[in-house]
Coordinates of C-alpha atoms in Angstrom, one line a residue:
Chain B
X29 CA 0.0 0.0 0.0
X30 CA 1.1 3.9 -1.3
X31 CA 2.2 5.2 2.3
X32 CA 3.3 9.0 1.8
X33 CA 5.0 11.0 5.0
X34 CA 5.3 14.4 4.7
X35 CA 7.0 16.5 7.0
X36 CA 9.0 20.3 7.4
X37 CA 6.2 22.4 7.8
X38 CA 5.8 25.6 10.4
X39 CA 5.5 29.4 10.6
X40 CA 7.7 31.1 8.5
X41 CA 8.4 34.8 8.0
X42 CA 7.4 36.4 4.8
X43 CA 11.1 36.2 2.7
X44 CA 11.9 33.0 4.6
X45 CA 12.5 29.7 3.5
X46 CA 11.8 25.9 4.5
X47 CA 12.6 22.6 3.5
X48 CA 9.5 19.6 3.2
X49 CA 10.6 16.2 3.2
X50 CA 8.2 13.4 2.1
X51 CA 8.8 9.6 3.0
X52 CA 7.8 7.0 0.5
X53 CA 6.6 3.8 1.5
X54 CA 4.8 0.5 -0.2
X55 CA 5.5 0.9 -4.1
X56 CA 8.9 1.2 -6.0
X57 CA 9.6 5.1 -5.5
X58 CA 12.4 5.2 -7.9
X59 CA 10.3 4.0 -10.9
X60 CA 7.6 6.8 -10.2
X61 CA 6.4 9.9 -10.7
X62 CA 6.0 12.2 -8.1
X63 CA 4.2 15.5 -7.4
X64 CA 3.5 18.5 -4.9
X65 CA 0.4 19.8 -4.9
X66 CA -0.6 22.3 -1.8
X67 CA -3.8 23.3 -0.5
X68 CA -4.4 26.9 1.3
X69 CA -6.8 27.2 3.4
X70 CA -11.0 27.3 2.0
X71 CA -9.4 27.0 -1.4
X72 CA -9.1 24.0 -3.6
X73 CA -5.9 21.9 -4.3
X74 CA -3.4 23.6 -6.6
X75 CA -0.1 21.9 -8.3
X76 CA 2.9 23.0 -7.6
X77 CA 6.0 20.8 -8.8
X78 CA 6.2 17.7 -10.7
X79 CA 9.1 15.4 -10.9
X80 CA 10.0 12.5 -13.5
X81 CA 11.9 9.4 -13.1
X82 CA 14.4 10.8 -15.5
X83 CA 14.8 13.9 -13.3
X84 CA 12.1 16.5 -15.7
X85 CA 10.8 18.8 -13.7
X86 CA 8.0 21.3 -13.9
X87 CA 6.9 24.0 -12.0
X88 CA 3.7 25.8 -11.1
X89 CA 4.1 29.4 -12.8
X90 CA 3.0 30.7 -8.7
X91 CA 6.1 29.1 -7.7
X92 CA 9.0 28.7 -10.5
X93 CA 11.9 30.4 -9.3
X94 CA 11.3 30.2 -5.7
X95 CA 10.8 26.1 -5.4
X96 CA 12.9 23.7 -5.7
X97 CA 11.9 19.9 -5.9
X98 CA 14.3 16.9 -6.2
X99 CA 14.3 13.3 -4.8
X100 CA 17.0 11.1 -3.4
X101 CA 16.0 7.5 -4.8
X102 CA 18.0 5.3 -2.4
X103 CA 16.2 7.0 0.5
X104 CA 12.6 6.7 -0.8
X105 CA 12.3 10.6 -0.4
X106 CA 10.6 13.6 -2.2
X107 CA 12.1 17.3 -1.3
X108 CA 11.1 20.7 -1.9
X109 CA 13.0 23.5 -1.4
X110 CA 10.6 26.8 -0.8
X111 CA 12.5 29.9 -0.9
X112 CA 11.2 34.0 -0.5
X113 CA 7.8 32.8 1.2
X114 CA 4.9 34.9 0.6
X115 CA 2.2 34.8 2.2
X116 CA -0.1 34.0 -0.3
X117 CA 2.0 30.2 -0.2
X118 CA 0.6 29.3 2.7
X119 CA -1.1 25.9 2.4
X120 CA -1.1 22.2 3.3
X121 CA 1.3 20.7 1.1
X122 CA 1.3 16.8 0.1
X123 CA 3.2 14.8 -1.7
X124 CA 1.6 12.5 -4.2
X125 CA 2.2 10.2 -6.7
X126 CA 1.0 10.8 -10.0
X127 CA -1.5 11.2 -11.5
X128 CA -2.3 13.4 -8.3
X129 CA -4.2 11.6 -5.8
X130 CA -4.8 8.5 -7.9
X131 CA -2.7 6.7 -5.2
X132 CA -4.1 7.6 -1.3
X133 CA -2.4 10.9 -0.3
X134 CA -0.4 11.7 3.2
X135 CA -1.7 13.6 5.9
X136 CA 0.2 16.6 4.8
X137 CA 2.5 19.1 6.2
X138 CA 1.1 22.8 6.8
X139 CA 3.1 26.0 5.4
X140 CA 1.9 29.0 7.5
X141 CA 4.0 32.4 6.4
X142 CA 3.3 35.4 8.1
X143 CA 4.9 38.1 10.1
Chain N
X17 CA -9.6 32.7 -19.0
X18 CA -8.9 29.8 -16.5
X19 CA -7.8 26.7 -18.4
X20 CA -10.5 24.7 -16.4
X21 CA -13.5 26.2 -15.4
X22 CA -16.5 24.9 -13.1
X23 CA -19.5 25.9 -11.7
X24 CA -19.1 27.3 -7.9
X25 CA -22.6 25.6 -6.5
X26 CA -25.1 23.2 -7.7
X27 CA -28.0 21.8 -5.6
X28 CA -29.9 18.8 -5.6
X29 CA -32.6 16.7 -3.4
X30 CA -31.4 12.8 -2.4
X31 CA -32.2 10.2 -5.0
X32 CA -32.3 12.8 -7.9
X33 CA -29.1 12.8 -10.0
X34 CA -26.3 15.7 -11.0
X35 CA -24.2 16.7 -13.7
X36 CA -21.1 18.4 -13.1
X37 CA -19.3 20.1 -16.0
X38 CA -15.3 21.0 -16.4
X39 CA -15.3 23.1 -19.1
X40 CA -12.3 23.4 -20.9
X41 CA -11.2 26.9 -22.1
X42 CA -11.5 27.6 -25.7
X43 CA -9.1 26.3 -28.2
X44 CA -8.2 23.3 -25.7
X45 CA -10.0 20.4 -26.7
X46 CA -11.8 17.8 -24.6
X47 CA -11.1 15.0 -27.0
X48 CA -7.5 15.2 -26.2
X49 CA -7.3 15.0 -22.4
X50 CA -8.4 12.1 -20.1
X51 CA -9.7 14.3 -17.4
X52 CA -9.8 13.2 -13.0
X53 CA -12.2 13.8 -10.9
X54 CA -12.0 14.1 -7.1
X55 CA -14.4 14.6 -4.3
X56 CA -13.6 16.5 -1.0
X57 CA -14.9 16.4 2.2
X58 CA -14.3 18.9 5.1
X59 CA -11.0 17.8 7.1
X60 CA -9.4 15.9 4.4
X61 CA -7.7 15.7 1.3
X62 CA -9.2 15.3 -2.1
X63 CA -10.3 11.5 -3.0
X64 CA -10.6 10.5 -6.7
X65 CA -13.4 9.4 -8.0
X66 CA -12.8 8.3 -12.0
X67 CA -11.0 9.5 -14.6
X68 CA -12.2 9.4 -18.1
X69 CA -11.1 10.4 -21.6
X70 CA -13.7 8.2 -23.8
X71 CA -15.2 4.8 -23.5
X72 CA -12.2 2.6 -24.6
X73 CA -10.3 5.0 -21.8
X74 CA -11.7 5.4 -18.2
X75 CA -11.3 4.2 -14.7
X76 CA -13.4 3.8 -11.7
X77 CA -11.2 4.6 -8.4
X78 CA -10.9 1.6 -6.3
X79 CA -14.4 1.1 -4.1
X80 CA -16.1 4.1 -5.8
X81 CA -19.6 3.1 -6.7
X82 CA -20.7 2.9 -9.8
X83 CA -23.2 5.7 -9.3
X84 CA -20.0 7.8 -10.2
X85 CA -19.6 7.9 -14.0
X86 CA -17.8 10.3 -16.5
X87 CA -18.2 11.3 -19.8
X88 CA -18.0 14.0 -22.1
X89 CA -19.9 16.9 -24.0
X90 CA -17.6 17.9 -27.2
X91 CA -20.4 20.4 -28.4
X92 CA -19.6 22.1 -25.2
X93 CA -16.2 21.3 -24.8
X94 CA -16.1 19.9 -21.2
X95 CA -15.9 16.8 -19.0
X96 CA -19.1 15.8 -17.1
X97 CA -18.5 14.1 -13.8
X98 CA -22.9 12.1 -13.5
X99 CA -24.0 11.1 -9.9
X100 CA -27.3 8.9 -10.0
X101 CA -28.8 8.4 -7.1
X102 CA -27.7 11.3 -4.8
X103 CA -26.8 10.3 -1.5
X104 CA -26.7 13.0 1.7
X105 CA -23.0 11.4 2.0
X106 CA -22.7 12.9 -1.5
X107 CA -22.5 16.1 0.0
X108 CA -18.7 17.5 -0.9
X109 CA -16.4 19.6 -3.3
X110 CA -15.8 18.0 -6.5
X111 CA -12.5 18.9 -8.7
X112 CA -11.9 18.2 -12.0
X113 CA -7.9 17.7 -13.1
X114 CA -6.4 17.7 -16.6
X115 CA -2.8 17.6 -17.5
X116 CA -1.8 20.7 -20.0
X117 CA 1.3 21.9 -21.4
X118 CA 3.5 20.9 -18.8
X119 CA 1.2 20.8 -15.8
X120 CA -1.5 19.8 -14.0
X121 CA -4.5 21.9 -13.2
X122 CA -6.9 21.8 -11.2
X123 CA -10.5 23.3 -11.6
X124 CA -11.6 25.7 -9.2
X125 CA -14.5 23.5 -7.6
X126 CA -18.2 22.7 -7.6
X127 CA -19.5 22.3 -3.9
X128 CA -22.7 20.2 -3.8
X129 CA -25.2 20.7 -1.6
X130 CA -27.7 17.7 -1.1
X131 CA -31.1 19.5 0.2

């Protein structure tokens, strides 16, 4: 079974930065697909970052230039670098396979910036 | 113009059935995207549903009742997420996801209300 563990979240000053982490568990991580998508707060989910097997990446146009994702394959893990916070990226942020949400998603790991 | 657009609200009484439409923005056509749905219920994330691009090309999520079915109106150029039977449980935010030029996008969200 898809087990997903996301983790890095907190309170973060506008301009800030923070790193999520996201543990895979119960498929073959380094054959798949792998996405962030966030989800601020009464709104509905939004993409942010996609990352291929191969290493393509694509980026939300909110967020290119700020975000970073990668993935370490022999640790099962999912990264994204989040750089100049605004507030306006304040969300819950989960890690998915892809397509996203096809596979059960984590429990998430909450973004709050604000001064 | 948002790439996918759908209706904010739609009510309906139990046992009577719903149409929700993803409409695609002009000069993106239906007939080239298989498109998600999800549903979303207070508290947690997204859940999906189906996704369909034609009849030869869909899938039912794993213990979603067949009362969930997709299809398509070309003539309006959107994706059409049917629920027979409406159920009070039914009672949620419904999301439509397609995957265009490099990303996926979400729609902005139809919340059903079950009278």
């Amino acid at each position: 079974e898809v087990q997903l563990v996301e983790s890095g979240g907190g309170l973060v000053q506008p301009g800030g930065s923070l790193r999520l982490s996201c543990a895979a568990s119960g498929f073959t991580f380094s054959n798949s697909i792998m996405n962030w998508v966030r989800q601020a707060p009464g709104k509905g989910p939004e993409w942010v970052s996609y990352i291929s097997v191969s290493g393509t990446i694509f980026y939300a146009d909110s967020v290119r230039g700020r975000f970073t994702i990668s993935r370490d394959n022999a640790r099962n893990s999912l990264y994204l670098q989040m750089n100049s916070l605004r507030d306006e990226d304040t969300a819950v942020y989960y890690c998915t396979t892809d397509p996203p949400g096809v596979d059960p998603w984590g429990q998430g790991t909450l973004v709050t910036v604000s001064s | 113009q948002a790439v996918l657009t759908q209706p904010a609200s739609l009510s309906a009484s139990p046992g009577a059935s719903a149409s929700l439409t993803c409409t695609l923005r002009s000069g993106i056509n239906v007939g080239s995207y298989r498109i998600y749905w999800y549903q979303q219920k207070p508290g947690s994330p997204p859940q999906y549903l189906l996704r369909y691009k034609s009849d030869s090309d869909k899938q039912q999520g794993s213990g979603v009742p067949s009362r969930f079915s997709g299809s398509k109106d070309a003539s309006a150029n959107a994706g059409i997420l049917f629920i027979s039977g409406l159920q009070p449980e039914d009672e949620a935010d419904y999301y439509c996801l397609i995957w265009h030029s490099g990303a996926w996008v979400f729609g902005g969200g139809t919340k059903v209300t079950v009278l």
